[in-house]
Each structure stands twice: as structure tokens, then as C-alpha cells.
Short mmCIF file of C-alpha atoms and ligand atoms in Angstrom, two decimals:
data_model
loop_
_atom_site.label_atom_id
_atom_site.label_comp_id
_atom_site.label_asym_id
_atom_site.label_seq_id
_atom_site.Cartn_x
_atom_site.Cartn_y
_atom_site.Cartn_z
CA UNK I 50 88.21 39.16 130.74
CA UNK I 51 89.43 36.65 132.90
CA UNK I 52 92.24 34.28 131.90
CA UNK I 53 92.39 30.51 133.61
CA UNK I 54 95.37 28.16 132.35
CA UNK I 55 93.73 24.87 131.55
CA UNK I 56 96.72 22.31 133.12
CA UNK I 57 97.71 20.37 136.02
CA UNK I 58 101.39 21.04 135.35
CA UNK I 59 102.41 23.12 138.53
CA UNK I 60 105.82 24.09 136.41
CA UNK I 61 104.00 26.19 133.44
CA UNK I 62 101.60 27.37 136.29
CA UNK I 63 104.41 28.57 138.44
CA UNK I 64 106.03 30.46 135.52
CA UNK I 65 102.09 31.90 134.20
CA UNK I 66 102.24 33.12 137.45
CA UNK I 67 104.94 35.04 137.74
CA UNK I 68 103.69 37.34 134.21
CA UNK I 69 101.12 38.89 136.66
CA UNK I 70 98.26 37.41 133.90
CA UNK I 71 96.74 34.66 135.51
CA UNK I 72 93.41 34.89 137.23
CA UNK I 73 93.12 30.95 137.91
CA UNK I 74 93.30 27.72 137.13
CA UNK I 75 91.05 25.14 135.31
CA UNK I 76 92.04 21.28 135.57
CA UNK I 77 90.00 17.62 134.63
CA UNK I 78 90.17 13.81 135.47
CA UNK I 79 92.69 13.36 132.07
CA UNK I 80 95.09 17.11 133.06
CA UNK I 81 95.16 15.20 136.65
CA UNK I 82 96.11 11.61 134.77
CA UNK I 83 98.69 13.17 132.52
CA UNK I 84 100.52 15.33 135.67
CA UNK I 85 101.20 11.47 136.93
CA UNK I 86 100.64 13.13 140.74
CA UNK I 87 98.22 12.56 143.06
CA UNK I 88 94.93 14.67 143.25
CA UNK I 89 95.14 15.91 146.72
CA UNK I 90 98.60 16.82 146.47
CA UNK I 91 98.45 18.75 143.09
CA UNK I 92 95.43 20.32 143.59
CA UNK I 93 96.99 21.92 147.18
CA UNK I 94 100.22 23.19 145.56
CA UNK I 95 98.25 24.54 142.90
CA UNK I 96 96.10 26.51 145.11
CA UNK I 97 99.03 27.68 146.92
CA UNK I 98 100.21 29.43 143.85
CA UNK I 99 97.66 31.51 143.06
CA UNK I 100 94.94 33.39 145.08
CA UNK I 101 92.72 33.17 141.78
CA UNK I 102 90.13 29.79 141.67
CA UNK I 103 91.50 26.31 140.80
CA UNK I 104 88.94 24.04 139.52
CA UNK I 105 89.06 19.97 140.60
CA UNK I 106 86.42 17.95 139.20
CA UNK I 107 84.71 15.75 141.33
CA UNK I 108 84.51 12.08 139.41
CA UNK I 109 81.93 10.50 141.13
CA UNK I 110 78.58 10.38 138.38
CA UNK I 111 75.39 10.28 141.69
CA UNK I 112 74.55 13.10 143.40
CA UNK I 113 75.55 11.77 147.02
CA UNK I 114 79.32 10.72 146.45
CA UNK I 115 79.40 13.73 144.26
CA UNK I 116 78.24 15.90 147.13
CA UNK I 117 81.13 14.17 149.44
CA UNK I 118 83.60 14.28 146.68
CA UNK I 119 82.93 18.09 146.57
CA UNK I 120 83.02 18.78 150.07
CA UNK I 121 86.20 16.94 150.34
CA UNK I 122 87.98 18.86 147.81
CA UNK I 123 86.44 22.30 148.83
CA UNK I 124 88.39 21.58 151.94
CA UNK I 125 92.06 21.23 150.57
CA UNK I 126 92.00 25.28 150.53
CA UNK I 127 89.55 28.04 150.34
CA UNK I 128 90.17 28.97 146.78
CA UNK I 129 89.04 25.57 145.39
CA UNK I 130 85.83 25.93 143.44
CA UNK I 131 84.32 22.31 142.92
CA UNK I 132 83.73 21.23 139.46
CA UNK I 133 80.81 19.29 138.31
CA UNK I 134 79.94 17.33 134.59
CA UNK I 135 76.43 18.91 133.07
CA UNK I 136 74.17 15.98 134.13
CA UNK I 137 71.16 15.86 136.42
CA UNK I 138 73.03 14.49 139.69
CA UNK I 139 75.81 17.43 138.83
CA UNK I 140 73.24 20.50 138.96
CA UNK I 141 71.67 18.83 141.78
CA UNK I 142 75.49 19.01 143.32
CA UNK I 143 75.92 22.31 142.26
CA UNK I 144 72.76 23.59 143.47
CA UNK I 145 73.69 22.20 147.39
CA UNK I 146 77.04 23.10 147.71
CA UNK I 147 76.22 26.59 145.97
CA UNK I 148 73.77 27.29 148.70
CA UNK I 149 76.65 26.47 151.06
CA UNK I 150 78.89 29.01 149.67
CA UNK I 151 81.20 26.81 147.32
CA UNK I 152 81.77 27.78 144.17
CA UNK I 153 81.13 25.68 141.45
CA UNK I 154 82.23 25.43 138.11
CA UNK I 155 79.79 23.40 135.66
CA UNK I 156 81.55 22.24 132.78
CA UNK I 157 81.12 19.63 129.86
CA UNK I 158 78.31 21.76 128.19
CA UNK I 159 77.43 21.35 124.73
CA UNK I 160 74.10 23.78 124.77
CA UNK I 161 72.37 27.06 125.46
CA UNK I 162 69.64 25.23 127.49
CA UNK I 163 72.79 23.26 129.83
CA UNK I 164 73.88 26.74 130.19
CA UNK I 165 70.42 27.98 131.14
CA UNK I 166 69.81 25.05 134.01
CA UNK I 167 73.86 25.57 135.39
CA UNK I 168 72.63 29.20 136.12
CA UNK I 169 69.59 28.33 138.04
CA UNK I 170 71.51 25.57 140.03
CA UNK I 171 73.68 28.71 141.13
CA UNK I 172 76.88 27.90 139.40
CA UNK I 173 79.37 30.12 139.79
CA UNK I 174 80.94 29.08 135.95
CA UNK I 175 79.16 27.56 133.15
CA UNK I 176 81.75 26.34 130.97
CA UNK I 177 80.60 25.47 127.34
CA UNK I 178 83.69 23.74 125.48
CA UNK I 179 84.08 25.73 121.89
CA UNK I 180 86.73 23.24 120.67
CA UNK I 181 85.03 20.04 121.10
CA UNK I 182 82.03 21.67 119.57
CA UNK I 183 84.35 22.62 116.56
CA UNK I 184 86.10 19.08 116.42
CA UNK I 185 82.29 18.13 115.10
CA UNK I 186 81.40 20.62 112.96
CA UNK I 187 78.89 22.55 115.08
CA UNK I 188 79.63 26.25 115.77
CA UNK I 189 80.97 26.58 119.37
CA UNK I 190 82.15 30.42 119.22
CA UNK I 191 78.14 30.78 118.28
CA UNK I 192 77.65 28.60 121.38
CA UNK I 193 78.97 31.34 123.61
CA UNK I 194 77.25 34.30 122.05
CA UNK I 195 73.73 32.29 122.89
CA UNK I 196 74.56 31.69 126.40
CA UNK I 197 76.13 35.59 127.05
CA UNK I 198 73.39 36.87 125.64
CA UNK I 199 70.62 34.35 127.65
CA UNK I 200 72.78 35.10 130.86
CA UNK I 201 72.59 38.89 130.73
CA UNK I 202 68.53 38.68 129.27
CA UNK I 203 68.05 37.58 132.97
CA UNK I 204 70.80 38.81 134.72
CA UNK I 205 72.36 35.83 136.15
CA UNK I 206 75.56 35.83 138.09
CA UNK I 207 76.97 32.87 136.68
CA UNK I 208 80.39 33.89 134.72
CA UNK I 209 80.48 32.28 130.80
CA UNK I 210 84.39 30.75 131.36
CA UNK I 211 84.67 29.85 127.54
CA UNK I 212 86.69 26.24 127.50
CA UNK I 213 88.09 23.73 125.12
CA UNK I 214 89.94 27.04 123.52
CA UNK I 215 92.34 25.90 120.87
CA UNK I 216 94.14 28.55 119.64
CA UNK I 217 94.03 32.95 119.73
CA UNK I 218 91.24 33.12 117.66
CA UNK I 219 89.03 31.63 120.09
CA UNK I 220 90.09 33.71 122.62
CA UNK I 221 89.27 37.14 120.37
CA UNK I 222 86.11 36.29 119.72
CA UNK I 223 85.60 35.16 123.26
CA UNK I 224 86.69 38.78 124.68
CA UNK I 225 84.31 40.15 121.62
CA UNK I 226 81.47 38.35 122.88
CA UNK I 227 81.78 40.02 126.52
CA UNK I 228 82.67 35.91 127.93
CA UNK I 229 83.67 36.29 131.34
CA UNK I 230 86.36 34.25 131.45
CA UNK I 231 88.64 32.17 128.85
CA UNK I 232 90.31 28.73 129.87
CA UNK I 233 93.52 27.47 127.96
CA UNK I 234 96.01 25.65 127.50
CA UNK I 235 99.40 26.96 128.54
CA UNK I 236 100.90 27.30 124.83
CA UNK I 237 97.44 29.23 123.87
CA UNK I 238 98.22 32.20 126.36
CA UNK I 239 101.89 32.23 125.23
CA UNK I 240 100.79 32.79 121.88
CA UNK I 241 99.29 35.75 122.49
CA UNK I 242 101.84 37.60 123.30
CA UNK I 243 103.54 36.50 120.08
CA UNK I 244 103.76 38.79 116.75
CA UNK I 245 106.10 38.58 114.20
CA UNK I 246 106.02 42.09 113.61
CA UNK I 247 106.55 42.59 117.27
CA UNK I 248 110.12 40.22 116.93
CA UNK I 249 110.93 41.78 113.80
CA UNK I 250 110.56 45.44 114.77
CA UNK I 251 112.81 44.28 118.01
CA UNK I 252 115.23 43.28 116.32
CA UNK I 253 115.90 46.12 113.92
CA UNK I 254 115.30 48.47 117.09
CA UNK I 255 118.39 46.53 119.09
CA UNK I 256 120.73 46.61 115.82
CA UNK I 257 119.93 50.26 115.72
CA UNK I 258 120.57 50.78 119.55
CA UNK I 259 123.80 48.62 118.97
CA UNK I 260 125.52 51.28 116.38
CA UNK I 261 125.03 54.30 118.86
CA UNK I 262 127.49 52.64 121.06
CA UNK I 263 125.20 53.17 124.01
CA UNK I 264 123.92 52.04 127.34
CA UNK I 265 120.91 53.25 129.46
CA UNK I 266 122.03 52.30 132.68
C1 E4P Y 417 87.95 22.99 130.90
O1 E4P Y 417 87.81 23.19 132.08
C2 E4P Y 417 88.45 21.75 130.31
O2 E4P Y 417 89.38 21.18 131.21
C3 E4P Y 417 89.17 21.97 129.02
O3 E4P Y 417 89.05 23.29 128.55
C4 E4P Y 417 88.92 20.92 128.00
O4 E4P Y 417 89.68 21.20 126.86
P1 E4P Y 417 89.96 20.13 125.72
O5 E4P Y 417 88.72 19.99 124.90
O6 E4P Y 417 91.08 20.73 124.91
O7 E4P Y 417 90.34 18.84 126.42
#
């Protein structure tokens, strides 16, 4: 399973880089408004940090200046993979700059049968957002086993990059359901490594090391 951190903040991506983790990098219209930086810019330094794909969402809503919007941000560096909303102008986008060999992330979708249409436009990601689902009482972890099991009944290509993740839990049941890839927010990834066990077992390991009086090195 893949792991994407879901932010526009090159600081926590710089430092996710460095634990050897980090497959790519997911961002939006509101991570790009909260980073206070311009879109161009970001996007460039953030693709210059990682060899992994770094999603910018196009903001246009027809198919044309989507199309444009695409092909300008496809050319800020070749590990850019366009991001389109789940309406009929963005498959139509997807499907055309697909076919010329961008990748393309669909995301805002909310349904098995969104899922189903992103894979036919060619997407390379379909990315159904659990937590949102979950903020309105409707089952999005159940939302991802419909679309990975749809996606492998017909063998499509398109990865299942689980989004809107919220907290660990999400992300075990994504890896359980065979999802592709997870996207999430920086804190989410750090808290995986976390146990207390893990802290507390440290600790009485050092206090032990400490009374021996040695040193490995
Ligand atoms: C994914 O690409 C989205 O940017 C993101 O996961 C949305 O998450 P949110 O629902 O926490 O805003």
C-alpha cells in the first residue's frame, strides 16, 4: 500500500520525506489556500521533493479551461498527475489528457458508480473520500470495499487512493481492503508509528541499558 501525505505544507513534506515512507503527495484548492503560497510555485518545490506523484487540482468546473488548466499544470514537472472533481466535464478531462499520457487523479467521489465511470475515463486514481462520507453518517470504509472489489471484477488499472482519512483506523481497514493507496494528513501517518507500549517498553529498555554502565560504540 501506497502512502500520499494529504498537505501543501512543503516543511512536514520535506521531513515525511526524509523517513523513506512517502510514495507522494495529494493537495486541493483549500491545502493550496491555507499554505498562503502561490500554486505554481508550491506545486514545483513540491515535486522537486519527491519522485512519487503530487496531485494539483485543476479549479476550472467546463471541460475546455479544465483541459488548459491541466495541461498547464502537467507542465510544471513530469511527476504532476492532474486532478479533476467527479463531474461530467471532469471525466471528460480525464478521459483526454489520459489518452495523452497524464495521469489523473479523480477525486471528490461519494459512490461506487463515480468510481465505476473514473475507471472508464482512464483515471489513473479514483479517490472516494471515507471521512466526509463518515461526517454524514453513511459508511465510507464500506465505500472502498465496493469500489476494490468492482475494480478488480473487471480488472481496471485505476488505483483506489482511499482519501478524507481521519485517523489509523481508516488506514487499517484501508490496507485490509487491498486499497491501493491511502492519502492523509501529516499527523495521521505520524500516528502510526506511535504505541504506548512501544514508548513504554523503550523506556524501561534505556533505564536497564543505563545500570550496565555501557556503551555500544
Ligand atoms: C484528497 O485528495 C483530499 O485532498 C483530502 O483527502 C480531503 O480530506 P478532508 O476531507 O479531510 O478535507
Amino acid at each position: 500500500m501506497k502512502f500520499f501525505v494529504d498537505t501543501a505544507d512543503v516543511t512536514e513534506i520535506r521531513s515525511l520525506v526524509g523517513t523513506g515512507f512517502l510514495d507522494g503527495v495529494t493537495t486541493n484548492p483549500s491545502l493550496i489556500a491555507k499554505s498562503g503560497r502561490k500554486m505554481s510555485e508550491v506545486i514545483a518545490e513540491i515535486c522537486a521533493l519527491t519522485d512519487g506523484p503530487v496531485s494539483a487540482e485543476v479549479t476550472a468546473t467546463d471541460h475546455e479551461t479544465m483541459l488548459k488548466e491541466g495541461r498547464y499544470l502537467r507542465s510544471i514537472a513530469g511527476n504532476v498527475c492532474v486532478k479533476v472533481p467527479l463531474t461530467e466535464a471532469g471525466l471528460r478531462t480525464c478521459k483526454v489528457l489520459s489518452e495523452e499520457g497524464t495521469p489523473v487523479n479523480v477525486t471528490l467521489c461519494f459512490s461506487a458508480n463515480q468510481a465505476l465511470l473514473a475507471a472508464k475515463a482512464g483515471a489513473t486514481f479514483i479517490s472516494p473520500f471515507v471521512g466526509r462520507l463518515d461526517d454524514i453518517g453513511q459508511d465510507g470504509m464500506g465505500l472502498i470495499a465496493d469500489v476494490v472489489q468492482i475494480y478488480r471484477n473487471y480488472a481496471f488499472k485505476t488505483e483506489v487512493l482511499v482519501a478524507s482519512i481521519r485517523h489509523p483506523v481508516h488506514v487499517l481497514q484501508s490496507a485490509k481492503l487491498g486499497a491501493h493507496v491511502g492519502t492523509m494528513p501529516p499527523a495521521v501517518i505520524r500516528g502510526l508509528m506511535k504505541h504506548p507500549l512501544t514508548d513504554r517498553g523503550l523506556e524501561a529498555f534505556l533505564a536497564d541499558w543505563a545500570k550496565t554502565g555501557q556503551s555500544i560504540l
